[in-house]
Coordinates of N, CA and C and ligand atoms in Angstrom, one line a residue:
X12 N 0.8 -1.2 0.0 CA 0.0 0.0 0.0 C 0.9 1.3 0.0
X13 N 0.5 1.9 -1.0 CA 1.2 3.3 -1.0 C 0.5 4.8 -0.7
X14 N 0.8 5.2 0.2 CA 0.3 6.5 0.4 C 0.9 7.6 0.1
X15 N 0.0 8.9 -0.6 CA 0.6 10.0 -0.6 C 0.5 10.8 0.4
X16 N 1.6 11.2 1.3 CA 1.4 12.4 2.3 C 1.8 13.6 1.6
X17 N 0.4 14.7 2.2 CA 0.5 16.0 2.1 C 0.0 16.5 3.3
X18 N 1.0 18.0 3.3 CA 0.5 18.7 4.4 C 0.7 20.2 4.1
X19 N -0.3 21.3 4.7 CA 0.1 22.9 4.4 C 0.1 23.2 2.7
X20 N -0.7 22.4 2.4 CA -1.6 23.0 1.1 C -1.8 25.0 0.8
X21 N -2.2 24.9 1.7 CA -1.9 26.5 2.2 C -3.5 27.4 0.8
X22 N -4.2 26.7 0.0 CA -4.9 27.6 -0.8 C -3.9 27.6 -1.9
X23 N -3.3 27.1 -1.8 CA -2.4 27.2 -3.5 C -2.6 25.5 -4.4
X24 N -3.8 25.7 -5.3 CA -4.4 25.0 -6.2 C -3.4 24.4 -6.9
X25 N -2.6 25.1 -7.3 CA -2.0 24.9 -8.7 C -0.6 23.8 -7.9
X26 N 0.0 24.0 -6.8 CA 0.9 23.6 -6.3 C 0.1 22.3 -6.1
X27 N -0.8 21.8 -5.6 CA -2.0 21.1 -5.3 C -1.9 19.6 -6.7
X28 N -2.4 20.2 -7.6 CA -2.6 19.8 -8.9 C -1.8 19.3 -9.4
X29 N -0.3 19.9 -9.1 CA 0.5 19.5 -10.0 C 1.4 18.0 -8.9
X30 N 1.1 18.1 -7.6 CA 1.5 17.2 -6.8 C 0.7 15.7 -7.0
X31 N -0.6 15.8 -7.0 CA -1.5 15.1 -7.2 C -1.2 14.4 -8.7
X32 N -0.6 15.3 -9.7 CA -0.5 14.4 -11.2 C 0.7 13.6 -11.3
X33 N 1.7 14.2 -10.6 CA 3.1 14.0 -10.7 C 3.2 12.3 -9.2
X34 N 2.0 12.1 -8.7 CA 1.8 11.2 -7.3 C 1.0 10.0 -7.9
X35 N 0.5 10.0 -9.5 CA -0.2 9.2 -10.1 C -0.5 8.0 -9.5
X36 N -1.3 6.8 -9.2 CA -1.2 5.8 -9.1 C -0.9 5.4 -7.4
X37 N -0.9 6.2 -6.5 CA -0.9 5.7 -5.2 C -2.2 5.3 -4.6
X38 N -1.9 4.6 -3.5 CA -3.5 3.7 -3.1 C -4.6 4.6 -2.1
X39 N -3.9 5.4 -1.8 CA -4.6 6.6 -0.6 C -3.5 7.5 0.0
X40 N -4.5 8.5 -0.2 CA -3.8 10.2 0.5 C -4.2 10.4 1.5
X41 N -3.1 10.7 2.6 CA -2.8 11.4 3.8 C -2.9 12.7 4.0
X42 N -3.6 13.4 3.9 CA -3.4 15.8 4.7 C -3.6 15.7 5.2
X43 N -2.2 16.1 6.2 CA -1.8 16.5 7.9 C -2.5 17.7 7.9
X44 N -3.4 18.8 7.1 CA -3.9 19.5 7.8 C -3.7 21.1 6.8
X45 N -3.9 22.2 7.8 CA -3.5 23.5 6.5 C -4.1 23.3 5.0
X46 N -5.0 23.4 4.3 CA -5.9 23.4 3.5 C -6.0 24.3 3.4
X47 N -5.9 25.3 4.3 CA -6.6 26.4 3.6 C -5.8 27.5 3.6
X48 N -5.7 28.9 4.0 CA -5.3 30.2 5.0 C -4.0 30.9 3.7
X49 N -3.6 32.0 3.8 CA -2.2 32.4 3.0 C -2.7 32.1 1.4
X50 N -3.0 31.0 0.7 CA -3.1 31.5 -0.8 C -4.5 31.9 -1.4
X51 N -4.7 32.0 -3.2 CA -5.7 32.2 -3.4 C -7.2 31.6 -3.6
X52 N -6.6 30.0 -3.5 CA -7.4 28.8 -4.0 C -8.2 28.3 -3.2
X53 N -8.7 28.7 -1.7 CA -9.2 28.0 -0.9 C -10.4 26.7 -1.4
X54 N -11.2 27.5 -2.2 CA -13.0 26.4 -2.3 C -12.3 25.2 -3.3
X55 N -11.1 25.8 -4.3 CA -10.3 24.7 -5.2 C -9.6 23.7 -4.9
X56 N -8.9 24.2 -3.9 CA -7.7 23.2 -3.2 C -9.3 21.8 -2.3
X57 N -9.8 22.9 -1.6 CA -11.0 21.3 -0.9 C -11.5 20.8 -2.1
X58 N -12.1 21.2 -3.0 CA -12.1 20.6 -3.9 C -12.0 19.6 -4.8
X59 N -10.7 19.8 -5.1 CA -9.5 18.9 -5.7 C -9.7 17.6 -4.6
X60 N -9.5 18.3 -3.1 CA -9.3 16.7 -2.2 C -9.8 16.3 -1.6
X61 N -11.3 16.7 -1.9 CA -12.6 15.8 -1.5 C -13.2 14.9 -2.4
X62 N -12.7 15.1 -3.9 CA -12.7 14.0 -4.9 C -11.5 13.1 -4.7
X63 N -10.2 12.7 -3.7 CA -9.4 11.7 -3.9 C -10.0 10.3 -3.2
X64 N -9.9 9.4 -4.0 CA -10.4 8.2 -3.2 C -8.9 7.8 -2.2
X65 N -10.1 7.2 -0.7 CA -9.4 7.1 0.3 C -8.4 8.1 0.5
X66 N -9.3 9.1 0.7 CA -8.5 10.1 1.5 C -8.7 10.1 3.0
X67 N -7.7 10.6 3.5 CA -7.6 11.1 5.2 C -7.1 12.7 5.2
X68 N -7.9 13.5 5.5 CA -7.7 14.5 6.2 C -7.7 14.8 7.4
X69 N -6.6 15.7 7.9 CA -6.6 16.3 9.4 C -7.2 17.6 8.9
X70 N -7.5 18.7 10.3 CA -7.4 20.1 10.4 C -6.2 20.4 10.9
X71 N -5.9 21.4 10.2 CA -4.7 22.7 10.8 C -5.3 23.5 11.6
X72 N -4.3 24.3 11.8 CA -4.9 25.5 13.1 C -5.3 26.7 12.0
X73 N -4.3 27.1 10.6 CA -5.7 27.6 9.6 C -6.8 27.1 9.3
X74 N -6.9 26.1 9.2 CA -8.3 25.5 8.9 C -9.4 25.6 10.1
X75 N -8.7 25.7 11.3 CA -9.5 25.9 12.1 C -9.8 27.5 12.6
X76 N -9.1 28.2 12.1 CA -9.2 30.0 12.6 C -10.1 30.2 11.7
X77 N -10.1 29.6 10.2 CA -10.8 30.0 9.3 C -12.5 29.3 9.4
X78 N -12.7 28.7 10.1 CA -13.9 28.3 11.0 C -14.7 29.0 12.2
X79 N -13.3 29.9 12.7 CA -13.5 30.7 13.8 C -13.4 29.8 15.1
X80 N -12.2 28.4 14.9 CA -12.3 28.0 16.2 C -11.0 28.6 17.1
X81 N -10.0 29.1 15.9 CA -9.5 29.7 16.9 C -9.2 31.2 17.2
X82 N -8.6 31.9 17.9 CA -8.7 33.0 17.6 C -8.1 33.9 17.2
X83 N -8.0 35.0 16.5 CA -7.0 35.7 15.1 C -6.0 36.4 16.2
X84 N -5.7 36.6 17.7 CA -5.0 37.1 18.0 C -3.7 36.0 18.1
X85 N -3.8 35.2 17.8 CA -2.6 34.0 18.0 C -2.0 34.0 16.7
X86 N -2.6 34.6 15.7 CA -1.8 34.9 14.2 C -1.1 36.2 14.2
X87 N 0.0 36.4 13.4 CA 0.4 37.6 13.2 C -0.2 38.3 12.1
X88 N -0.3 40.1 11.7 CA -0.8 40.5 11.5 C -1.2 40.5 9.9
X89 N -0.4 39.9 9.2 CA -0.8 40.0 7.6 C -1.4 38.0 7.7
X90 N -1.4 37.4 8.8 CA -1.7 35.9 8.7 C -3.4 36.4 8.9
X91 N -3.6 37.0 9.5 CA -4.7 37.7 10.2 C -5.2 38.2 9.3
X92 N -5.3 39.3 8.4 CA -5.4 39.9 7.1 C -6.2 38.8 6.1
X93 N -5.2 37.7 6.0 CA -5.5 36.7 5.2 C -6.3 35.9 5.4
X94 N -6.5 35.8 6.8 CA -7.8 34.4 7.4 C -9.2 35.4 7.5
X95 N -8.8 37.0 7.5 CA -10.3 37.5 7.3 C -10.7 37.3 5.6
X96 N -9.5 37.5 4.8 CA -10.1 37.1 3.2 C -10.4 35.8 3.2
X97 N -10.1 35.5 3.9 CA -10.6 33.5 3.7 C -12.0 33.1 4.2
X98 N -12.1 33.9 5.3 CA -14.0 33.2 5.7 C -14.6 34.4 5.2
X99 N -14.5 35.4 4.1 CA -15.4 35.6 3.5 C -15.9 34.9 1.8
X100 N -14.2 33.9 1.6 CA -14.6 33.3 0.2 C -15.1 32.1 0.7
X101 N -14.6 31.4 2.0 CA -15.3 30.0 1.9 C -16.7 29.6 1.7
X102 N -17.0 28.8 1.2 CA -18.1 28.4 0.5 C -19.1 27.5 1.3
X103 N -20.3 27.3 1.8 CA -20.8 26.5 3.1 C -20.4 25.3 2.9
X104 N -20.2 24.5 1.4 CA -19.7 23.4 1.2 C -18.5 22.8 1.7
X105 N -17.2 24.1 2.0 CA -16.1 24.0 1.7 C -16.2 23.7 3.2
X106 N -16.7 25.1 3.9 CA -16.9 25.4 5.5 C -17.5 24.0 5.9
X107 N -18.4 23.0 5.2 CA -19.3 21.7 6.1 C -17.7 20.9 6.1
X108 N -16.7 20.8 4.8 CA -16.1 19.8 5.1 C -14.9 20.2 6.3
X109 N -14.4 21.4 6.4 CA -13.5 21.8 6.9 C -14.0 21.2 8.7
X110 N -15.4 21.6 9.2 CA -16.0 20.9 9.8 C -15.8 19.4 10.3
X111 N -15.9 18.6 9.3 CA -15.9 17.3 9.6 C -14.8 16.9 9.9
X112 N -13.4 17.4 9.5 CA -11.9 17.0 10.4 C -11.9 17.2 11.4
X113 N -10.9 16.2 11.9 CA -10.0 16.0 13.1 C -8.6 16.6 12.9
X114 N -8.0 17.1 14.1 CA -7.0 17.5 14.1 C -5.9 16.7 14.4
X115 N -6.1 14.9 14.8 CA -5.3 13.9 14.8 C -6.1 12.7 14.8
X116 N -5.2 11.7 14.1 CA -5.8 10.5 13.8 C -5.1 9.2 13.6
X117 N -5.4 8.2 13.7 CA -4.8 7.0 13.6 C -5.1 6.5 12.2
X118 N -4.0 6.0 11.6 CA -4.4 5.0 10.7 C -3.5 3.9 10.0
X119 N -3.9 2.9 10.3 CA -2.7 1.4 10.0 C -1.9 1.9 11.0
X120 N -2.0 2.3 12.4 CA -1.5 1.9 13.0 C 0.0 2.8 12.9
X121 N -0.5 3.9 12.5 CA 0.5 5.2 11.9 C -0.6 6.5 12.9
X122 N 0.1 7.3 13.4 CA -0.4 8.3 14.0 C 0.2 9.9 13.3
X123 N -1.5 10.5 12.5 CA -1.0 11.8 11.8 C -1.6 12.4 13.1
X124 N -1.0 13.6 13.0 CA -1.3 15.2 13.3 C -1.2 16.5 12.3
X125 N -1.6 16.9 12.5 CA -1.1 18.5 11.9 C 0.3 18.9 12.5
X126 N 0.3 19.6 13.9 CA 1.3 20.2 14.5 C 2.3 18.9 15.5
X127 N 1.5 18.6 16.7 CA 2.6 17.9 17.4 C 2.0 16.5 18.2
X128 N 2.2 15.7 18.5 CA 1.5 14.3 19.1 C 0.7 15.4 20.8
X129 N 2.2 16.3 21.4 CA 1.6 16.8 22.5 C 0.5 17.7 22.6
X130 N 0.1 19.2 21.2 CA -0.2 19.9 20.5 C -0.5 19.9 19.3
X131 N -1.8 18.8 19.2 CA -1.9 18.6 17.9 C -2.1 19.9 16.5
X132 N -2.4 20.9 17.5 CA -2.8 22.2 16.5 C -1.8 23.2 16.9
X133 N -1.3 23.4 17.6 CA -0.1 24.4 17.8 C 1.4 24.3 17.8
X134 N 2.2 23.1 18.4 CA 3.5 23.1 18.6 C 4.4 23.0 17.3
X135 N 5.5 23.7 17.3 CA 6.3 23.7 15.7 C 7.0 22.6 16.4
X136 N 7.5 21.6 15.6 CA 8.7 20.9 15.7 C 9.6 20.9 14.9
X137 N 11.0 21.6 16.0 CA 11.8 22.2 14.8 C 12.9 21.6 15.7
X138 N 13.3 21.5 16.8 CA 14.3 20.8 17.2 C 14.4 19.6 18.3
X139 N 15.3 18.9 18.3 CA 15.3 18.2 19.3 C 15.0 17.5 20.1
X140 N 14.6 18.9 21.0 CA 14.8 19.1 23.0 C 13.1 18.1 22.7
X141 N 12.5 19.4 21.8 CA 10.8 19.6 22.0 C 9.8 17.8 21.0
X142 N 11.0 17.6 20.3 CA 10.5 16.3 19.7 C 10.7 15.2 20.7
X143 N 12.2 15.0 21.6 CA 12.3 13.6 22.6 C 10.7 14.1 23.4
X144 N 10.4 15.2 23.8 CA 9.1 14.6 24.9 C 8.2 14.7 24.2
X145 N 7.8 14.8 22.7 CA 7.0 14.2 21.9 C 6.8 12.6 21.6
X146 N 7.5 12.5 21.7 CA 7.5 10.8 21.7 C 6.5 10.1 22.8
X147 N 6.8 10.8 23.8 CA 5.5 10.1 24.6 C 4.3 10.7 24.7
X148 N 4.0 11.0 23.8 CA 2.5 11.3 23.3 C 2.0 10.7 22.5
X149 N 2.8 9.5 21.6 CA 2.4 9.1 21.0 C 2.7 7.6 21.3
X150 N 2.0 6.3 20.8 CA 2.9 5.0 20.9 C 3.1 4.4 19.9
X151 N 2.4 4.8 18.6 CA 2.7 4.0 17.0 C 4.2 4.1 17.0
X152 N 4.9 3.5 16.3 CA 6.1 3.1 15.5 C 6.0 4.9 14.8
X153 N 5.4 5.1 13.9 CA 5.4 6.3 13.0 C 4.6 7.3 13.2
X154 N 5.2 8.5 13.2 CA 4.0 9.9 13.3 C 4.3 10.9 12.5
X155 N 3.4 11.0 11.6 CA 3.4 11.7 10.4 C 3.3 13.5 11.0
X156 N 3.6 14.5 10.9 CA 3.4 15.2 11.2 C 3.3 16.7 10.0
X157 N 2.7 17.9 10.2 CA 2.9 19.1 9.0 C 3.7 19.8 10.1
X158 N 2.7 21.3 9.5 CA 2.4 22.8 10.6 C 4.1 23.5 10.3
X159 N 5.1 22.8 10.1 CA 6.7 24.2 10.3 C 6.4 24.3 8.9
X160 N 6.3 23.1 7.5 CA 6.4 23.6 6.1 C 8.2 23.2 5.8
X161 N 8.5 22.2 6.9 CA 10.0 21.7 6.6 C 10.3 20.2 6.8
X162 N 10.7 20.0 5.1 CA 10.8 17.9 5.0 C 11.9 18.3 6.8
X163 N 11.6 17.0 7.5 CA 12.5 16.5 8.0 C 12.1 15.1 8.8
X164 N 13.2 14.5 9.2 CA 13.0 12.9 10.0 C 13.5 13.0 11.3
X165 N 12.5 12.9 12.1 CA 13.7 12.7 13.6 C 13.4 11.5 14.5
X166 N 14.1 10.7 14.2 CA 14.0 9.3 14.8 C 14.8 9.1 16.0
X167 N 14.0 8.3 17.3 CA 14.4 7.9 18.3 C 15.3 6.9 18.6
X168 N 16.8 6.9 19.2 CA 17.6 5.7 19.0 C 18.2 5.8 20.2
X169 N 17.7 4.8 20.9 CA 18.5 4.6 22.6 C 18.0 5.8 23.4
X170 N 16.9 6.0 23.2 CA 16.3 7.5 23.9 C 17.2 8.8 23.3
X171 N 17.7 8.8 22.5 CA 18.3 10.2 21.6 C 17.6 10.2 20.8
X172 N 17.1 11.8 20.4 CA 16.7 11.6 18.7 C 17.4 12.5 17.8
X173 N 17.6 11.8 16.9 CA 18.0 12.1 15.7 C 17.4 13.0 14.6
X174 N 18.0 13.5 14.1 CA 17.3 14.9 13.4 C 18.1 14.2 12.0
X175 N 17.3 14.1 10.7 CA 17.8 13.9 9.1 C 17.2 15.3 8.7
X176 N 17.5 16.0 7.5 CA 16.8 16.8 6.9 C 16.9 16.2 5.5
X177 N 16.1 15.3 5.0 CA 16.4 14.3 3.7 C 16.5 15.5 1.9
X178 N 17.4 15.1 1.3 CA 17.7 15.9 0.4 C 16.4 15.1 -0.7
X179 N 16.2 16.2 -1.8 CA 15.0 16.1 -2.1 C 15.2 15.1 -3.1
X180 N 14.0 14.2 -3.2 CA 13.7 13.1 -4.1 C 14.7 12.6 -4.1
X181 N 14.8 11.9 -2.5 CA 15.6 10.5 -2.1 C 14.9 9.6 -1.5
X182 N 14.9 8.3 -1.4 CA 14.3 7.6 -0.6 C 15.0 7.1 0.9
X183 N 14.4 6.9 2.0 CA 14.8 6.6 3.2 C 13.9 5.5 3.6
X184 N 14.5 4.1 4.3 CA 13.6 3.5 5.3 C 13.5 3.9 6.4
X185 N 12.1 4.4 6.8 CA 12.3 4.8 8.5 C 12.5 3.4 9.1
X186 N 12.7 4.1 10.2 CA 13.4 3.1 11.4 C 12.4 3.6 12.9
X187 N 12.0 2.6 13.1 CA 11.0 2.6 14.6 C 12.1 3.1 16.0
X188 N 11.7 4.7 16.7 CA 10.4 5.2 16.0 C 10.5 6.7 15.6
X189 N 9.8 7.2 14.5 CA 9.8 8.1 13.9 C 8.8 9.0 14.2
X190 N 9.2 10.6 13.8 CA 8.3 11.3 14.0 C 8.6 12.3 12.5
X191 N 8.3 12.2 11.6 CA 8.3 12.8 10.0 C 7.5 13.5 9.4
X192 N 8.0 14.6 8.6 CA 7.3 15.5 8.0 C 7.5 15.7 6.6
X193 N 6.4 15.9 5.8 CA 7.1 15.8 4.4 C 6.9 17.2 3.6
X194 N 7.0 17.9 4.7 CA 7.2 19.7 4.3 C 5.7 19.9 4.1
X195 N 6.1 20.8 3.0 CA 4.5 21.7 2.8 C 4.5 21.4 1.0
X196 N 3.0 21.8 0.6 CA 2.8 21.7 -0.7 C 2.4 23.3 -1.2
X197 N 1.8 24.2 -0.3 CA 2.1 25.3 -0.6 C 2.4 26.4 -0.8
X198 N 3.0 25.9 0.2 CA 4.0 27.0 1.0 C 5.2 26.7 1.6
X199 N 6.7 26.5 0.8 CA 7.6 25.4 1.2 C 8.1 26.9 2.2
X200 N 9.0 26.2 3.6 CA 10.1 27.2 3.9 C 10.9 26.7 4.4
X201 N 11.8 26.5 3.6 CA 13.1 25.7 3.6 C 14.1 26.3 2.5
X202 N 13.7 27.2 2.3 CA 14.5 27.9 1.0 C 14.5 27.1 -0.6
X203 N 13.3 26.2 -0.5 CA 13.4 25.6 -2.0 C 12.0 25.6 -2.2
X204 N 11.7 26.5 -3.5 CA 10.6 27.1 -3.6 C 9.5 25.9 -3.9
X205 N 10.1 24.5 -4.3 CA 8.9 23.7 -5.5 C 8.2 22.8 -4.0
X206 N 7.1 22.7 -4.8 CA 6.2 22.1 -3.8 C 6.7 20.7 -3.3
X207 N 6.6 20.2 -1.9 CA 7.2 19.6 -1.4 C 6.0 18.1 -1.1
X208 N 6.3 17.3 -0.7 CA 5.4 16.1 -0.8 C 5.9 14.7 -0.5
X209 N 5.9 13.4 -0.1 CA 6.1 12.1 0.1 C 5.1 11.3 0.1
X210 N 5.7 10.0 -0.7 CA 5.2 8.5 -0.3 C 5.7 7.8 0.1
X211 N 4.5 7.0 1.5 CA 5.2 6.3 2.2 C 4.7 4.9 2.1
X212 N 5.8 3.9 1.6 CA 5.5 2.3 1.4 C 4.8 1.7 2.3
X213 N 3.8 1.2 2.9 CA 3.5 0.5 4.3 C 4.3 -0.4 4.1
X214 N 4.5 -1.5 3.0 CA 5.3 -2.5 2.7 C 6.7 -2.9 3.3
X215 N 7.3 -1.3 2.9 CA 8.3 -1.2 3.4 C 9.3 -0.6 3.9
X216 N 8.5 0.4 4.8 CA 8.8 1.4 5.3 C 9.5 2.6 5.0
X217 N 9.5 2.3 3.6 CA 10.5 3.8 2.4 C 9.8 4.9 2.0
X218 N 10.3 5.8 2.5 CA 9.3 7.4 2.6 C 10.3 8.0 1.6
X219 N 9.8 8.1 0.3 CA 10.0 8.7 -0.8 C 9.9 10.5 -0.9
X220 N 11.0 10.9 -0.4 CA 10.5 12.3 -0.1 C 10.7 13.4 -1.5
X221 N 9.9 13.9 -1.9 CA 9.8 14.6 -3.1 C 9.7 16.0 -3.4
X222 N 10.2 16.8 -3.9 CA 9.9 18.1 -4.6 C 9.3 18.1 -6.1
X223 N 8.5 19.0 -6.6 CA 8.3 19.6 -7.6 C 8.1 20.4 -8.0
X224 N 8.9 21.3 -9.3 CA 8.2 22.8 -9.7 C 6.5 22.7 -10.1
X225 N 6.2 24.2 -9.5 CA 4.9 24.4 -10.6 C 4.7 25.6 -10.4
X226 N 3.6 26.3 -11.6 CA 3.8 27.3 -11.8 C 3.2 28.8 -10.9
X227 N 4.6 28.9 -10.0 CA 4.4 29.9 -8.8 C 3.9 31.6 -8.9
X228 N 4.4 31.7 -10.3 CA 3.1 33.0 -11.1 C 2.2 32.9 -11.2
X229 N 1.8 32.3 -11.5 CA 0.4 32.2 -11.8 C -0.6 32.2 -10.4
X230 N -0.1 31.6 -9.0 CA -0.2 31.6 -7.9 C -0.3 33.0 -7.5
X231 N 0.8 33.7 -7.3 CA 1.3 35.0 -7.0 C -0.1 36.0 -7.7
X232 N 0.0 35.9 -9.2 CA -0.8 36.6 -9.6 C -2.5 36.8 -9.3
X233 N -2.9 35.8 -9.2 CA -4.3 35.7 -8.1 C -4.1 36.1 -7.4
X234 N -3.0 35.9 -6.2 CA -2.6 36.7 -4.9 C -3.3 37.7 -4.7
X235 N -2.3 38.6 -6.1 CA -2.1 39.9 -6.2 C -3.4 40.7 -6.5
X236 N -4.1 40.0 -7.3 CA -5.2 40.2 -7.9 C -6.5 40.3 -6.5
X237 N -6.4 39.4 -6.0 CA -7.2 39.1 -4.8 C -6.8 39.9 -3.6
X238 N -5.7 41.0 -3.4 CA -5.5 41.7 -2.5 C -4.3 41.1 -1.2
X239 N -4.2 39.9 -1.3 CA -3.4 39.5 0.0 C -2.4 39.8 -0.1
X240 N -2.0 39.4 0.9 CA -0.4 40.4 1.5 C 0.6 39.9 1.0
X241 N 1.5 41.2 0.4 CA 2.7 41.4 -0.3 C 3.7 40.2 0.1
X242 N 4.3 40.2 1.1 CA 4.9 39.0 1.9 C 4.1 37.9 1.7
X243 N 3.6 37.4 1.9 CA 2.8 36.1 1.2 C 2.9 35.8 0.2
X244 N 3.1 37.0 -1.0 CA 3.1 36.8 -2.5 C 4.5 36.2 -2.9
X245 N 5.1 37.1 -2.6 CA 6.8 37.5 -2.4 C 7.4 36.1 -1.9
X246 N 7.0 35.6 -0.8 CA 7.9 34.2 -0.3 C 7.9 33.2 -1.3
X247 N 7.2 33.0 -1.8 CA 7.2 31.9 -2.8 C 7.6 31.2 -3.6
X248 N 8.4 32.5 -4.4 CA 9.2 32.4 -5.1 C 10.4 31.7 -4.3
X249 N 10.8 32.3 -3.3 CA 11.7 31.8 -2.7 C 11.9 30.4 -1.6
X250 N 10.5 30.5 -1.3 CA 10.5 29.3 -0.9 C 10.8 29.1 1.2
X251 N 10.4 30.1 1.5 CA 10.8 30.8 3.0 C 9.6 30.8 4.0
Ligands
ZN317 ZN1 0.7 25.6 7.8

């Protein structure tokens, strides 16, 4: 069984589309969450992956401000800007499914989140210290995680964890037990602008971690067109 993991879709369609063509032929999709918030595509991006068979979606903490579960003072001020342009496009359709996620979930015996096993909607995991006492939040072998928008592997060995930052479109077997992220799809920040993305073998535990270009103008120019914030438009290119 092959799964495609995505996470931090972010409203960028086109980054979306072109992950989804270039992922052909997998048995079921995984989104850790962020679907929506920052680009121009929101009602498109649900869209696109409420038609994937055997999908699993989580909620992000965009996906949930843009519901009004959480509150806009915990965003900064142009993220804020952007989540009021977002609940006035979302669509009741978009808004019933955004609804029906969970912000963490089991499956085969694989534990996603959005953010963190301890924080499923808020904590970044970005080093370390904050991932070893992650581990005991969780007890699967694997925990898929989004929310930073950065590929990385940090596996537990002898009660140390290990930090990989996997170079793009290589394969790795994880090793029990992991806590993995396969970046973002549209909104990378890692300094490499192409949409980011992985499949993970159940078979045989090889997490195919992936980049692809797609066309980030055309993104940008809806942006622009649509009003949202200059900085928002601007990173993309870069990939930040
Ligand atoms: Zn995000």
């Amino acid at each position: 069984m092959r799964a495609l993991i995505i996470s931090d879709i972010h409203a960028n369609a086109t980054a979306l589309q072109t992950v989804l063509a270039a992922a052909d032929g997998v048995d079921a999709v995984w989104c850790l969450g962020d679907i929506v918030g920052y680009g121009p595509d929101p009602n498109e991006s649900i869209d696109l992956l409420m038609d994937l068979p055997n999908l699993v979606c989580l909620l992000g903490n965009h996906d949930a401000a843009a519901l009004g579960h959480l509150p806009l003072e915990g965003f900064n001020i142009e993220a804020r800007s952007s989540i009021e342009w977002l609940r006035k496009q979302l669509t009741p359709q978009s808004a019933s499914f955004l609804q029906s996620l969970d912000s963490h979930t089991e499956v085969n015996g694989i534990t996603l989140v959005h953010a963190s096993p301890r924080e499923p909607m808020l904590e970044y995991l970005l080093d370390t210290y904050s991932v070893a006492e992650n581990f005991s939040y969780f007890d699967t072998d694997y925990c898929f995680v989004g929310h930073t928008h950065v590929p990385i592997i940090f596996t537990l060995k002898d009660h140390v964890v290990h930090l990989e930052v996997p170079l793009p479109n290589t394969q790795i077997r994880l090793e029990r037990r992991c806590i993995v992220n396969p970046g973002s799809v549209g909104q990378p920040r890692d300094r490499d602008p192409r949409a980011a993305y992985a499949i993970f073998d159940e078979d045989t535990n090889v997490w195919d971690c992936r980049r692809i270009e797609y066309d980030v103008e055309s993104v940008q120019q809806r942006m622009q067109a649509a009003h949202l914030p200059e900085r928002h438009i601007v990173r993309l290119s870069t990939g930040w």
